[in-house]
Amino acid sequence: MTPCSADGGKMRLDYSSHNSTASRSSSLADSRIHGRRSRKELPVVCQLPFEPAQCRILSPKKFYTSFLTAYLRGAHLWLFLSHRRHLLLLKVGPIDPPLRLPMACPRGLSRRALPCLLQVGRLFRGEPREAAASSCRRRTHSSSSPQKQLETKSETVHQKQICQIVLDHFEKQYSKELGEAWNSVRKVLTAPQCWQYGVLLNKFSFSSKVENDLRLKGYHLLFPETSSCFHQSFKCYISSTPGRFPAQRHRAGKLKEYYLLNVASLLAVLALEIKNGEKVLDLCAAPGGKSIATLHCAWPGLLHSNEYDHLRAQWLRETLESFIPESLMHIVTLSQLDGREMGDLKPETFDKVLVDAPCSNDRSWLFSSDIQQATLQLAQRKALSAVQLQLLRSAIKALRPGGSLVYSTCTLSKGENSDVITEILNSCSDVLPGDMGALANVASQEFVLASGVQQHELLVLPEKGRAWGPMYISKLKKI
């Protein structure tokens, strides 16, 4: 089948051999493109780097929706140009999750949309997501100063639209689970302009200039260097004011000097209390921030970073290659295994295990642009706890007796947090709750911690001026 062909500078789509689902979609596409709204086809405006297909954009003069069909690796992909001011890649093949991209104007592709479309092409050719994204940024902001890039990034964040269905769901659930604390948390989660980002310095490559720049901009160390609870090689700078330090582009053969992150995620790594020479498993490792932090806390004998999802695994690989020198890569093992099977494949192998489990990411879900997808996610939310339990049981099998396990999520949901841990403690006779009292005492200097949690738990609540989290962390020990 030839998915599309050009004739006289115009495009013709062939839907003759699509499957039933694709056929229904193609009929809709055909009616929208060739129907009453616009029968006229303009010249081709862009060719995407998909192979083996020759894929082109069809751009009617007036439209609500235009469609791009690509035939790639046996999958049919649809790209919607939406009047809601963004492009949405909808999965009709093995692509997950959908990618939201900037809008394309009715007269053709906007200057911002074109590099993002090329980014999609790079992803499907197998290039890591971060490389594709950095290339997109180079095309979009190549002539901009770091300050201008930061302003553009902030402007994009501020333009996010809250998904009312998700907010209503959260309102109903979290007002019961958190009580009055939900009011202040809600204000931060629904206001991206309040969000803050920490800067984790790469001890393998950062320069004093970066550290000086951070101090001049009002950043300070996350924890005092005198804290006995933390390793001195761990340097993370934070600011009390909202904003984001300019990100660094990926440069082949050159390490990045810092990593931007929500610093609440570092507490999960610190809770492990990693010692030199220990074998550490990061079970759900992408995008790689916690694996990087692990190597900054100690010199493990082995760091096994695992990510099951194919695209996220590529992202993880590039992240580690961007921050870890070649001379240290021999202690790092990358794998793409189903985390639920790790315990059977590597029984009693690791001294420390981190399970940063897939969860209903509250920050992300609140700004879902696809209402249907958001509704489906909420309906399937309860099923997440079953996956989390499977991952935890597998991690416990992979943990040696006497070892420690840390479980973390970035949601406030009790059903994905303390309820999961309670089920594990009740059903696993070889597991005991750990003690995070010392970490909680030090963390309370910079984070807002929920009250009423158990000694083996921390729940970080975002608050204006300290907009870190949400992040749930629990520590277990195997006997």
PDB file of N, CA and C in Angstrom, residues 312-344:
ATOM      1  N   ARG A 312      10.909   5.654  26.704  1.00  0.00           N
ATOM      2  CA  ARG A 312      11.449   6.160  27.971  1.00  0.00           C
ATOM      3  C   ARG A 312      12.804   5.529  28.278  1.00  0.00           C
ATOM      4  N   ALA A 313      13.010   4.298  27.851  1.00  0.00           N
ATOM      5  CA  ALA A 313      14.315   3.656  28.043  1.00  0.00           C
ATOM      6  C   ALA A 313      15.396   4.370  27.241  1.00  0.00           C
ATOM      7  N   GLN A 314      15.060   4.811  26.039  1.00  0.00           N
ATOM      8  CA  GLN A 314      16.016   5.581  25.241  1.00  0.00           C
ATOM      9  C   GLN A 314      16.301   6.923  25.903  1.00  0.00           C
ATOM     10  N   TRP A 315      15.262   7.539  26.423  1.00  0.00           N
ATOM     11  CA  TRP A 315      15.418   8.809  27.143  1.00  0.00           C
ATOM     12  C   TRP A 315      16.340   8.614  28.349  1.00  0.00           C
ATOM     13  N   LEU A 316      16.127   7.535  29.094  1.00  0.00           N
ATOM     14  CA  LEU A 316      16.966   7.215  30.247  1.00  0.00           C
ATOM     15  C   LEU A 316      18.418   7.054  29.832  1.00  0.00           C
ATOM     16  N   ARG A 317      18.658   6.312  28.768  1.00  0.00           N
ATOM     17  CA  ARG A 317      20.029   6.077  28.310  1.00  0.00           C
ATOM     18  C   ARG A 317      20.736   7.392  27.989  1.00  0.00           C
ATOM     19  N   GLU A 318      20.048   8.262  27.258  1.00  0.00           N
ATOM     20  CA  GLU A 318      20.694   9.520  26.896  1.00  0.00           C
ATOM     21  C   GLU A 318      20.924  10.406  28.113  1.00  0.00           C
ATOM     22  N   THR A 319      19.992  10.388  29.062  1.00  0.00           N
ATOM     23  CA  THR A 319      20.181  11.168  30.283  1.00  0.00           C
ATOM     24  C   THR A 319      21.435  10.723  31.017  1.00  0.00           C
ATOM     25  N   LEU A 320      21.592   9.423  31.191  1.00  0.00           N
ATOM     26  CA  LEU A 320      22.767   8.917  31.902  1.00  0.00           C
ATOM     27  C   LEU A 320      24.048   9.221  31.136  1.00  0.00           C
ATOM     28  N   GLU A 321      24.014   9.075  29.823  1.00  0.00           N
ATOM     29  CA  GLU A 321      25.201   9.378  29.026  1.00  0.00           C
ATOM     30  C   GLU A 321      25.539  10.863  29.060  1.00  0.00           C
ATOM     31  N   SER A 322      24.554  11.707  29.338  1.00  0.00           N
ATOM     32  CA  SER A 322      24.780  13.150  29.395  1.00  0.00           C
ATOM     33  C   SER A 322      25.352  13.597  30.731  1.00  0.00           C
ATOM     34  N   PHE A 323      25.284  12.731  31.758  1.00  0.00           N
ATOM     35  CA  PHE A 323      25.706  13.150  33.095  1.00  0.00           C
ATOM     36  C   PHE A 323      26.779  12.262  33.715  1.00  0.00           C
ATOM     37  N   ILE A 324      27.007  11.092  33.160  1.00  0.00           N
ATOM     38  CA  ILE A 324      27.960  10.165  33.763  1.00  0.00           C
ATOM     39  C   ILE A 324      29.145   9.981  32.825  1.00  0.00           C
ATOM     40  N   PRO A 325      30.375  10.168  33.312  1.00  0.00           N
ATOM     41  CA  PRO A 325      31.543  10.006  32.435  1.00  0.00           C
ATOM     42  C   PRO A 325      31.707   8.565  31.973  1.00  0.00           C
ATOM     43  N   GLU A 326      32.333   8.421  30.835  1.00  0.00           N
ATOM     44  CA  GLU A 326      32.540   7.098  30.237  1.00  0.00           C
ATOM     45  C   GLU A 326      33.268   6.165  31.193  1.00  0.00           C
ATOM     46  N   SER A 327      34.168   6.723  31.994  1.00  0.00           N
ATOM     47  CA  SER A 327      34.971   5.901  32.896  1.00  0.00           C
ATOM     48  C   SER A 327      34.147   5.253  34.007  1.00  0.00           C
ATOM     49  N   LEU A 328      32.928   5.754  34.241  1.00  0.00           N
ATOM     50  CA  LEU A 328      32.078   5.200  35.291  1.00  0.00           C
ATOM     51  C   LEU A 328      30.941   4.332  34.754  1.00  0.00           C
ATOM     52  N   MET A 329      30.779   4.306  33.447  1.00  0.00           N
ATOM     53  CA  MET A 329      29.655   3.572  32.883  1.00  0.00           C
ATOM     54  C   MET A 329      29.758   2.064  33.125  1.00  0.00           C
ATOM     55  N   HIS A 330      30.937   1.582  33.510  1.00  0.00           N
ATOM     56  CA  HIS A 330      31.077   0.143  33.747  1.00  0.00           C
ATOM     57  C   HIS A 330      30.321  -0.310  34.993  1.00  0.00           C
ATOM     58  N   ILE A 331      30.004   0.620  35.901  1.00  0.00           N
ATOM     59  CA  ILE A 331      29.244   0.229  37.093  1.00  0.00           C
ATOM     60  C   ILE A 331      27.740   0.411  36.884  1.00  0.00           C
ATOM     61  N   VAL A 332      27.350   0.880  35.697  1.00  0.00           N
ATOM     62  CA  VAL A 332      25.937   1.121  35.389  1.00  0.00           C
ATOM     63  C   VAL A 332      25.439   0.060  34.416  1.00  0.00           C
ATOM     64  N   THR A 333      24.334  -0.557  34.767  1.00  0.00           N
ATOM     65  CA  THR A 333      23.669  -1.513  33.880  1.00  0.00           C
ATOM     66  C   THR A 333      22.308  -0.962  33.495  1.00  0.00           C
ATOM     67  N   LEU A 334      22.046  -0.908  32.198  1.00  0.00           N
ATOM     68  CA  LEU A 334      20.748  -0.457  31.703  1.00  0.00           C
ATOM     69  C   LEU A 334      19.974  -1.657  31.186  1.00  0.00           C
ATOM     70  N   SER A 335      18.700  -1.726  31.522  1.00  0.00           N
ATOM     71  CA  SER A 335      17.870  -2.826  31.030  1.00  0.00           C
ATOM     72  C   SER A 335      16.478  -2.325  30.703  1.00  0.00           C
ATOM     73  N   GLN A 336      15.770  -3.126  29.930  1.00  0.00           N
ATOM     74  CA  GLN A 336      14.411  -2.786  29.506  1.00  0.00           C
ATOM     75  C   GLN A 336      13.493  -3.965  29.834  1.00  0.00           C
ATOM     76  N   LEU A 337      13.496  -4.329  31.118  1.00  0.00           N
ATOM     77  CA  LEU A 337      12.733  -5.486  31.578  1.00  0.00           C
ATOM     78  C   LEU A 337      11.418  -5.047  32.202  1.00  0.00           C
ATOM     79  N   ASP A 338      10.451  -5.942  32.197  1.00  0.00           N
ATOM     80  CA  ASP A 338       9.208  -5.704  32.919  1.00  0.00           C
ATOM     81  C   ASP A 338       9.531  -5.762  34.407  1.00  0.00           C
ATOM     82  N   GLY A 339       9.334  -4.653  35.105  1.00  0.00           N
ATOM     83  CA  GLY A 339       9.687  -4.590  36.518  1.00  0.00           C
ATOM     84  C   GLY A 339       8.992  -5.637  37.361  1.00  0.00           C
ATOM     85  N   ARG A 340       7.835  -6.098  36.922  1.00  0.00           N
ATOM     86  CA  ARG A 340       7.092  -7.113  37.667  1.00  0.00           C
ATOM     87  C   ARG A 340       7.771  -8.479  37.612  1.00  0.00           C
ATOM     88  N   GLU A 341       8.748  -8.632  36.717  1.00  0.00           N
ATOM     89  CA  GLU A 341       9.467  -9.899  36.584  1.00  0.00           C
ATOM     90  C   GLU A 341      10.893  -9.819  37.127  1.00  0.00           C
ATOM     91  N   MET A 342      11.302  -8.634  37.584  1.00  0.00           N
ATOM     92  CA  MET A 342      12.684  -8.453  38.022  1.00  0.00           C
ATOM     93  C   MET A 342      13.035  -9.366  39.191  1.00  0.00           C
ATOM     94  N   GLY A 343      12.107  -9.545  40.121  1.00  0.00           N
ATOM     95  CA  GLY A 343      12.382 -10.381  41.286  1.00  0.00           C
ATOM     96  C   GLY A 343      12.687 -11.819  40.930  1.00  0.00           C
ATOM     97  N   ASP A 344      12.016 -12.337  39.920  1.00  0.00           N
ATOM     98  CA  ASP A 344      12.279 -13.711  39.481  1.00  0.00           C
ATOM     99  C   ASP A 344      13.583 -13.808  38.695  1.00  0.00           C
TER     100      ASP A 344
END
